[in-house]
XYZ file of C-alpha atoms in Angstrom:
574
model
C 4.749 5.390 -0.997
C 7.887 7.109 0.089
C 10.308 5.188 2.232
C 8.248 1.977 2.233
C 9.267 -1.135 0.386
C 8.494 -4.820 0.423
C 10.705 -7.084 2.485
C 12.108 -10.428 1.509
C 12.150 -11.760 5.062
C 8.434 -12.492 4.896
C 7.389 -16.109 4.832
C 10.976 -17.330 4.950
C 11.644 -20.201 7.385
C 13.753 -19.441 10.411
C 16.590 -21.634 11.646
C 14.470 -22.752 14.585
C 11.381 -23.457 12.493
C 8.836 -25.542 14.360
C 7.771 -28.947 12.971
C 4.726 -28.940 10.721
C 1.802 -31.219 10.076
C 1.130 -31.340 6.341
C -2.444 -31.976 5.255
C -3.042 -33.386 1.781
C -6.785 -33.641 1.446
C -6.731 -35.703 -1.700
C -4.556 -38.375 -0.104
C -6.386 -38.193 3.210
C -3.155 -38.249 5.174
C -1.042 -36.087 7.406
C 2.718 -36.291 7.522
C 5.218 -34.582 9.775
C 7.802 -32.681 7.810
C 11.455 -32.828 8.896
C 12.158 -30.342 11.648
C 15.113 -29.717 13.879
C 15.064 -33.404 14.806
C 15.847 -34.691 11.311
C 13.909 -37.047 9.019
C 10.134 -37.479 8.947
C 8.619 -40.411 10.811
C 5.855 -42.315 9.083
C 2.302 -41.351 8.189
C -0.776 -40.765 10.328
C -4.216 -41.226 8.829
C -6.742 -38.447 9.129
C -9.972 -39.168 10.935
C -13.180 -39.806 8.949
C -14.349 -36.598 10.590
C -12.467 -34.764 7.821
C -15.531 -35.427 5.674
C -18.225 -32.704 5.651
C -20.465 -34.732 7.933
C -17.606 -35.637 10.224
C -16.551 -31.983 10.361
C -19.978 -31.053 11.682
C -19.733 -33.720 14.372
C -16.242 -32.505 15.232
C -17.464 -28.914 15.549
C -20.348 -30.054 17.760
C -17.940 -31.849 20.082
C -15.692 -28.812 20.285
C -18.600 -26.478 20.979
C -19.882 -28.851 23.649
C -16.633 -28.482 25.534
C -16.536 -24.695 25.019
C -13.502 -24.754 22.749
C -12.143 -21.308 21.888
C -10.884 -22.782 18.616
C -14.406 -23.826 17.656
C -15.804 -20.397 18.467
C -13.107 -18.675 16.411
C -13.667 -21.092 13.552
C -17.413 -20.541 13.609
C -16.975 -16.785 13.486
C -14.754 -17.172 10.432
C -17.244 -19.401 8.641
C -15.013 -22.483 9.041
C -16.897 -25.776 9.198
C -14.001 -28.166 8.648
C -11.715 -28.823 11.603
C -9.362 -31.786 11.061
C -8.967 -34.310 13.851
C -5.225 -34.837 13.997
C -5.131 -37.129 17.019
C -3.588 -36.638 20.414
C -0.094 -36.029 19.086
C -1.071 -32.871 17.219
C -2.395 -29.648 18.711
C -5.163 -27.703 16.969
C -4.015 -24.446 18.562
C -3.287 -21.609 16.200
C 0.035 -20.188 15.041
C 2.150 -18.619 17.729
C 0.524 -20.812 20.400
C 1.617 -24.303 19.403
C 4.694 -26.315 18.589
C 3.060 -27.799 15.505
C 1.602 -26.013 12.499
C -1.131 -27.476 10.318
C -0.363 -26.998 6.628
C -2.857 -27.828 3.886
C -1.254 -28.695 0.548
C -4.511 -28.947 -1.361
C -4.977 -25.190 -1.789
C -2.994 -22.479 -3.536
C -0.973 -20.948 -0.734
C -0.459 -17.498 -2.242
C -4.231 -17.258 -2.765
C -4.866 -18.279 0.853
C -2.532 -15.541 2.083
C -4.075 -13.029 -0.327
C -7.663 -13.727 0.712
C -6.851 -13.310 4.413
C -4.957 -10.097 3.740
C -7.964 -8.768 1.778
C -10.278 -9.652 4.663
C -8.068 -7.756 7.099
C -7.886 -4.740 4.783
C -11.683 -4.707 4.566
C -11.879 -4.614 8.365
C -9.342 -1.797 8.544
C -6.758 -3.954 10.317
C -4.157 -4.130 7.553
C -2.676 -2.199 4.662
C -2.297 -3.248 1.055
C 1.516 -3.218 1.211
C 1.737 -6.726 2.611
C 5.500 -6.808 2.562
C 6.606 -4.300 5.165
C 10.312 -4.162 5.859
C 9.885 -2.534 9.246
C 8.309 -5.604 10.865
C 10.866 -8.394 11.144
C 8.274 -10.883 12.397
C 5.603 -9.883 9.876
C 5.915 -13.185 8.003
C 5.166 -15.172 11.153
C 2.224 -12.908 11.934
C 0.839 -13.267 8.413
C 0.924 -17.061 8.639
C -0.758 -16.791 12.031
C -3.573 -14.691 10.551
C -4.104 -17.304 7.831
C -4.223 -20.154 10.314
C -6.641 -18.399 12.651
C -8.936 -17.346 9.809
C -8.950 -20.396 7.555
C -8.231 -23.195 10.001
C -4.970 -24.224 8.357
C -1.590 -22.668 7.619
C 0.458 -22.100 4.487
C 3.989 -23.142 3.804
C 6.597 -20.393 3.719
C 6.236 -18.546 0.447
C 9.088 -18.050 -1.988
C 9.812 -14.801 -3.855
C 7.517 -15.709 -6.756
C 4.622 -16.410 -4.372
C 5.242 -13.160 -2.531
C 5.103 -11.230 -5.797
C 1.828 -12.961 -6.666
C 0.332 -12.065 -3.284
C 1.383 -8.447 -3.770
C -0.064 -8.261 -7.297
C -3.334 -9.987 -6.372
C -3.967 -7.967 -3.210
C -3.141 -4.573 -4.732
C -4.988 -5.307 -7.971
C -8.090 -6.673 -6.267
C -8.285 -3.619 -4.011
C -7.801 -1.210 -6.945
C -10.515 -2.870 -9.026
C -12.912 -3.528 -6.134
C -15.790 -1.377 -7.404
C -15.579 -2.851 -10.918
C -15.304 -6.418 -9.593
C -18.221 -5.999 -7.184
C -20.432 -4.635 -9.943
C -19.764 -7.726 -12.038
C -20.127 -10.156 -9.132
C -23.478 -8.622 -8.206
C -24.589 -8.762 -11.863
C -23.781 -12.471 -12.051
C -25.487 -13.412 -8.782
C -29.018 -14.782 -9.048
C -30.305 -11.705 -7.222
C -28.834 -8.612 -5.598
C -29.729 -9.890 -2.123
C -27.307 -12.802 -2.587
C -24.462 -10.339 -3.133
C -25.489 -7.984 -0.322
C -25.618 -10.818 2.234
C -22.562 -12.708 1.011
C -20.043 -13.854 3.612
C -16.953 -11.611 3.644
C -14.556 -14.522 3.060
C -16.598 -15.846 0.137
C -16.741 -12.370 -1.427
C -12.954 -12.005 -1.223
C -12.430 -15.380 -2.917
C -14.757 -14.313 -5.730
C -12.974 -10.978 -6.081
C -9.658 -12.799 -6.466
C -11.121 -15.136 -9.085
C -12.652 -12.268 -11.063
C -9.436 -10.245 -10.907
C -7.317 -13.176 -12.070
C -9.600 -13.957 -15.001
C -10.222 -10.382 -16.120
C -7.021 -8.511 -15.299
C -4.222 -11.057 -14.859
C -5.191 -13.338 -17.730
C -4.690 -16.389 -15.521
C -5.926 -19.454 -17.471
C -9.627 -19.757 -16.750
C -9.453 -23.395 -15.687
C -6.725 -22.612 -13.125
C -8.503 -19.576 -11.657
C -11.777 -21.485 -11.361
C -10.271 -24.689 -9.978
C -7.981 -23.075 -7.398
C -10.556 -20.632 -6.031
C -13.199 -23.364 -5.830
C -10.762 -25.488 -3.791
C -10.041 -22.561 -1.487
C -13.747 -21.906 -0.900
C -14.442 -25.589 -0.166
C -11.583 -25.948 2.298
C -11.887 -22.550 3.997
C -15.701 -22.506 4.102
C -17.714 -25.562 2.953
C -18.473 -27.571 -0.193
C -21.562 -25.470 -0.973
C -19.473 -22.306 -1.043
C -17.138 -23.956 -3.524
C -20.076 -24.868 -5.732
C -21.249 -21.259 -5.710
C -17.782 -19.986 -6.641
C -17.641 -22.568 -9.436
C -20.989 -21.488 -10.905
C -20.279 -17.753 -10.793
C -16.715 -17.990 -12.140
C -17.782 -20.266 -15.001
C -20.495 -17.782 -15.893
C -17.856 -15.032 -15.925
C -15.571 -17.052 -18.202
C -18.413 -17.571 -20.683
C -19.289 -13.865 -20.712
C -15.638 -12.911 -21.194
C -15.198 -15.346 -24.078
C -18.317 -13.985 -25.810
C -17.314 -10.364 -25.060
C -20.627 -9.755 -23.291
C -19.627 -8.590 -19.816
C -22.388 -6.475 -18.221
C -21.067 -2.920 -17.915
C -22.897 0.384 -17.386
C -23.329 2.696 -20.358
C -21.700 6.126 -20.239
C -24.779 8.254 -20.880
C -27.139 10.709 -19.228
C -26.196 13.817 -17.239
C -22.781 14.509 -15.720
C -23.624 12.689 -12.500
C -24.839 9.574 -14.323
C -21.764 9.511 -16.547
C -19.475 9.890 -13.539
C -21.216 6.939 -11.852
C -20.677 4.758 -14.923
C -17.030 5.793 -15.213
C -16.482 5.175 -11.508
C -17.547 1.549 -12.030
C -15.621 0.947 -15.249
C -12.412 2.520 -13.881
C -13.053 1.582 -10.226
C -12.770 4.970 -8.505
C -15.096 6.789 -6.071
C -17.788 8.862 -7.817
C -16.810 12.076 -6.018
C -13.221 11.712 -7.225
C -14.267 11.146 -10.842
C -16.559 14.183 -10.803
C -13.872 16.358 -9.229
C -11.228 15.391 -11.777
C -13.577 15.958 -14.695
C -14.375 19.383 -13.243
C -10.732 20.439 -12.738
C -8.946 18.552 -15.514
C -11.546 17.596 -18.123
C -12.859 14.149 -19.020
C -9.888 12.987 -21.111
C -7.338 13.845 -18.430
C -9.562 12.253 -15.769
C -9.556 9.001 -17.749
C -5.776 9.151 -18.117
C -5.407 9.685 -14.370
C -7.609 6.698 -13.565
C -5.699 4.500 -16.002
C -2.434 5.573 -14.360
C -3.782 4.806 -10.890
C -4.859 1.332 -12.033
C -1.490 0.462 -13.557
C 1.294 -1.393 -11.750
C 3.485 1.198 -10.024
C 7.212 1.521 -10.525
C 9.594 2.221 -7.668
C 12.447 4.688 -7.625
C 15.706 4.182 -5.763
C 17.854 7.086 -4.576
C 21.526 6.356 -4.069
C 22.949 7.332 -0.679
C 25.648 9.825 -1.605
C 26.291 10.670 2.050
C 28.041 7.296 2.391
C 30.083 7.878 -0.750
C 27.996 5.839 -3.194
C 27.227 7.040 -6.726
C 24.480 6.208 -9.179
C 27.062 4.203 -11.132
C 27.631 2.067 -8.019
C 23.903 1.447 -7.684
C 23.528 0.648 -11.380
C 26.401 -1.841 -11.168
C 24.696 -3.630 -8.269
C 21.357 -3.724 -10.108
C 23.017 -5.164 -13.192
C 24.697 -7.862 -11.107
C 21.267 -8.744 -9.707
C 19.790 -8.755 -13.238
C 17.257 -6.103 -12.202
C 16.092 -4.007 -15.150
C 16.310 -0.271 -14.464
C 15.848 3.107 -16.089
C 17.859 6.188 -15.207
C 15.771 9.056 -13.880
C 15.650 12.715 -14.855
C 17.096 13.298 -11.385
C 20.732 12.663 -10.621
C 21.185 9.836 -8.168
C 17.822 8.170 -8.927
C 16.933 5.051 -10.906
C 13.545 3.447 -11.620
C 12.667 -0.228 -11.433
C 9.394 -1.833 -12.472
C 10.202 -5.278 -11.099
C 12.939 -6.783 -8.974
C 12.364 -5.120 -5.611
C 12.584 -8.493 -3.882
C 16.064 -9.044 -5.362
C 17.133 -5.544 -4.256
C 15.991 -6.210 -0.710
C 17.408 -9.708 -0.549
C 20.796 -8.360 -1.636
C 20.691 -5.921 1.304
C 20.922 -2.704 -0.727
C 18.509 -0.918 1.619
C 19.680 -2.473 4.883
C 23.287 -1.644 4.030
C 22.350 1.983 3.412
C 23.387 1.922 -0.235
C 20.071 3.374 -1.398
C 16.578 4.321 -0.279
C 13.147 3.959 -1.856
C 11.991 7.446 -2.850
C 9.896 8.733 -5.730
C 11.436 11.401 -7.948
C 8.501 13.700 -7.188
C 9.611 13.792 -3.545
C 13.191 14.346 -4.644
C 12.095 17.373 -6.652
C 10.456 18.818 -3.534
C 13.878 18.662 -1.881
C 15.289 20.450 -4.935
C 12.766 23.219 -4.277
C 14.033 23.437 -0.684
C 17.615 23.567 -2.037
C 19.443 22.681 1.207
C 22.842 24.359 1.445
C 25.781 23.457 3.720
C 25.660 25.357 7.008
C 21.891 25.994 6.983
C 19.482 25.210 9.795
C 16.319 23.526 8.510
C 13.214 22.184 10.207
C 11.041 19.523 8.554
C 7.696 20.135 10.230
C 5.874 16.880 9.380
C 8.969 14.799 8.877
C 7.999 11.128 9.256
C 8.576 8.699 7.612
C 11.634 10.778 6.715
C 12.450 10.333 3.047
C 12.756 14.071 2.410
C 14.565 14.608 5.722
C 17.265 12.103 4.805
C 17.669 13.509 1.299
C 17.993 17.073 2.613
C 20.574 15.970 5.184
C 22.604 14.186 2.517
C 22.883 17.462 0.591
C 24.343 19.425 3.510
C 27.809 17.856 3.043
C 28.127 17.323 6.779
C 27.631 21.027 7.587
C 24.316 22.216 8.982
C 21.465 20.878 11.086
C 18.018 19.472 10.386
C 15.308 19.229 13.013
C 12.821 16.445 12.212
C 9.532 17.322 13.895
C 6.519 15.011 13.969
C 3.543 14.293 16.176
C 3.998 10.509 15.844
C 6.693 9.219 18.191
C 6.863 5.739 16.641
C 7.365 7.069 13.126
C 10.045 9.447 14.415
C 11.887 6.482 15.896
C 11.851 4.783 12.482
C 13.170 7.999 10.924
C 16.069 8.191 13.364
C 16.926 4.518 12.802
C 17.121 5.287 9.082
C 19.262 8.352 9.787
C 21.749 6.160 11.663
C 21.735 3.609 8.844
C 22.559 6.343 6.327
C 25.230 7.904 8.535
C 23.237 11.111 9.017
C 22.312 10.903 12.709
C 24.862 13.590 13.584
C 23.003 16.061 11.345
C 19.392 15.113 12.105
C 17.757 15.506 15.519
C 14.154 14.674 16.255
C 11.449 16.717 17.963
C 8.325 14.901 19.114
C 5.645 17.584 19.131
C 2.489 18.981 17.574
C 3.706 21.715 15.221
C 0.911 24.054 16.292
C 1.983 23.912 19.948
C 5.704 23.836 19.245
C 5.566 27.001 17.126
C 3.884 28.909 19.978
C 6.303 27.719 22.649
C 9.709 27.843 20.929
C 11.862 30.867 20.197
C 13.887 28.998 17.556
C 14.037 30.419 14.030
C 15.320 28.577 10.981
C 16.862 29.420 7.621
C 14.389 27.124 5.883
C 11.152 25.533 7.012
C 9.628 22.638 5.078
C 5.963 21.873 5.638
C 5.173 18.659 3.786
C 1.546 18.890 4.821
C -0.930 16.081 5.501
C -3.090 15.864 2.389
C -5.532 13.723 0.418
C -2.707 11.858 -1.336
C -4.506 12.112 -4.679
C -1.154 12.206 -6.458
C 0.033 8.818 -5.150
C -2.983 6.585 -5.814
C -1.017 4.255 -8.090
C 1.182 3.227 -5.139
C -1.542 3.447 -2.481
C -4.131 1.027 -3.832
C -6.495 1.342 -0.856
C -6.269 5.111 -0.459
C -9.006 5.861 -3.006
C -11.510 3.940 -0.859
C -10.303 5.492 2.402
C -10.839 9.068 1.253
C -14.178 10.861 1.320
C -15.070 14.242 -0.139
C -15.645 15.512 3.405
C -12.004 14.702 4.219
C -10.865 17.440 1.859
C -12.606 20.164 3.870
C -10.996 18.951 7.116
C -7.588 18.646 5.462
C -7.795 22.162 4.013
C -8.484 23.593 7.478
C -5.573 21.618 8.922
C -3.240 22.732 6.120
C -4.054 26.392 6.848
C -3.405 25.897 10.561
C -0.083 24.175 9.931
C 1.010 26.805 7.406
C 0.313 29.560 9.917
C 2.325 27.688 12.565
C 5.227 26.840 10.242
C 5.521 30.500 9.217
C 6.312 31.413 12.839
C 9.528 29.366 12.628
C 11.012 31.209 9.629
C 13.708 33.779 10.396
C 13.529 37.180 8.652
C 14.730 36.670 5.088
C 14.256 32.909 5.430
C 12.309 30.504 3.208
C 9.065 28.606 3.859
C 8.387 25.662 1.551
C 4.888 24.193 1.402
C 4.422 20.823 -0.322
C 1.846 18.064 -0.765
C 1.506 14.782 -2.640
C -1.832 15.954 -4.047
C -2.889 17.149 -7.487
C -5.922 19.024 -6.168
C -5.830 22.839 -6.597
C -7.757 23.331 -3.348
C -4.870 21.784 -1.414
C -2.150 23.456 -3.452
C -2.422 26.797 -5.290
C -5.473 27.943 -3.339
C -3.789 27.305 -0.002
C -0.847 29.493 -1.018
C -3.148 32.285 -2.219
C -5.075 32.218 1.067
C -1.846 32.118 3.113
C -0.324 35.140 1.378
C -3.491 37.106 2.047
C -3.217 36.292 5.748
C 0.564 36.852 5.852
C 1.664 39.746 3.637
C 5.183 39.443 5.082
C 5.600 36.376 2.849
C 5.905 36.520 -0.936
C 5.933 33.604 -3.405
C 9.266 32.982 -5.116
C 9.473 31.141 -8.450
C 11.023 27.662 -8.372
C 12.739 28.470 -11.680
C 16.333 27.288 -11.451
C 15.560 24.725 -8.770
C 13.656 22.172 -10.897
C 13.457 21.496 -14.663
C 11.150 23.863 -16.537
C 8.683 21.068 -17.402
C 7.702 20.970 -13.712
C 7.116 24.727 -13.310
C 3.574 26.107 -13.435
C 2.583 29.506 -14.810
C 2.470 30.823 -11.226
C 6.049 29.664 -10.585
C 5.174 26.650 -8.433
C 6.544 23.124 -8.710
C 4.019 20.547 -9.899
C 4.500 16.967 -11.072
C 1.684 15.227 -12.923
C 1.410 11.410 -13.088
C 0.151 11.282 -16.681
C 2.558 13.931 -17.955
C 5.733 13.045 -16.065
C 5.200 9.337 -15.264
C 5.796 9.864 -11.554
C 3.741 10.600 -8.452
C 1.799 13.833 -8.376
C 3.241 16.480 -6.059
C 3.245 20.226 -5.455
C 5.634 22.689 -3.796
C 5.863 26.464 -3.366
C 8.686 28.669 -2.080
C 7.706 31.619 0.102
C 10.266 34.240 1.171
C 9.821 36.101 4.442
C 10.670 39.784 4.359
C 13.882 40.707 6.159
C 12.172 43.166 8.501
């Protein structure tokens, strides 16, 4: 995902961290951890109401008095509310001076299960670690406390990596995991009516056992604890029974999976379960690319993504400078086919913690996006408009290649994302070259008289080329979306063409591998606009990325990078 990277500030304690109440269920005690005031002071016993029966009585008392905390807890399926005495508030994070921390559960799993719940409800994204939100760590802990009834300690880098891996992997493999969970339930109705929180805990357990090779005893024990504390003892017993059944089936190599047989539709359904992709996507890829390539694409999408870093040459840095910093951080890297880029599989937390992004030394950008900029070929002195500019990765790269001479207009309909783009431009020392335009391209093109040397339309698309980095995107796309996107792409192309001066260049790009969004859009556009003619990208990108029609195309399975497409269109000079 271009321009987005995990942040190390998440879950790190602040200097003014509030005091915490630490719950250790096994010891039955609560202790106040040292805060700003210094050493801890003694031990307070937990009430007998911490027992299951006592919890019910506690909930009854709270409900009787109309407690908002009890109502919120009941909605979340929480039946255990600790009585911490008069000295300790049971208000949630962000509303109290004290935070309740439970040490009896795996904290990275608690964070992961809440994040998965929020993703399911459409209130969060998979990329938990978002650098743009400085208070995101506090918010995340608040979500955990409100949902589960207790908080987590601040997570270290290792825990953050585990949360990232578990959340992304569980979302990618959701269809496969759900098929197995349903198969191991006593009846389908049990799965269909399962509480959302319980289902997420099971998904985590299944993913850890099947895809992470976490020791079976650890995966079972930790997820059972989480279910008991976050829900109730009976939920823990159910998790225990189902996970143990899974372990036995895995050890005997007898997991229940659908057979790939029958007609094309039936085979696509089976493959969609085994490789955890939507059926419509599997059928479409088999149709356009063949079965073998479709399988390779799904395997790529299910693999852990790598990230690419582009050095900021506009501030005088070189790839050698970036490599030297990575080596000092002991971050393994690979040099890219593109000058100024390096790839890293792991170590993003170290990169962020060292301030390489915040200091403007480099930016997160996939090589496929960099090659689109190569197709644009920005030259000093040119005027360029980036029509759907945010979040701005291509805008910044184009500006860095102008050598301080020329102008780029960054146009986008989203004002907030434009603000982020301009903040990044200032960080990279490019704010004197880039100016922003908050507008709908379709209206702007009708109202303005401005004409540009080059116009880049990086169009909204299905994103089918970036599914390895966007774990949730496959589930958020429907076949019907393609038809709407194709209509929008045609509208935007028509509008963008109005901004090109005679003899100028229009560049159309997507992060899709679907011909309907790429080659077919260009063919339809040229029919509508005979004043434009396709120009080969030969000489702008390496030959391995050039199609027979002269377009740029990167393929995930062939080039080991995101899938992308770009075409150059020259407007006649009269």
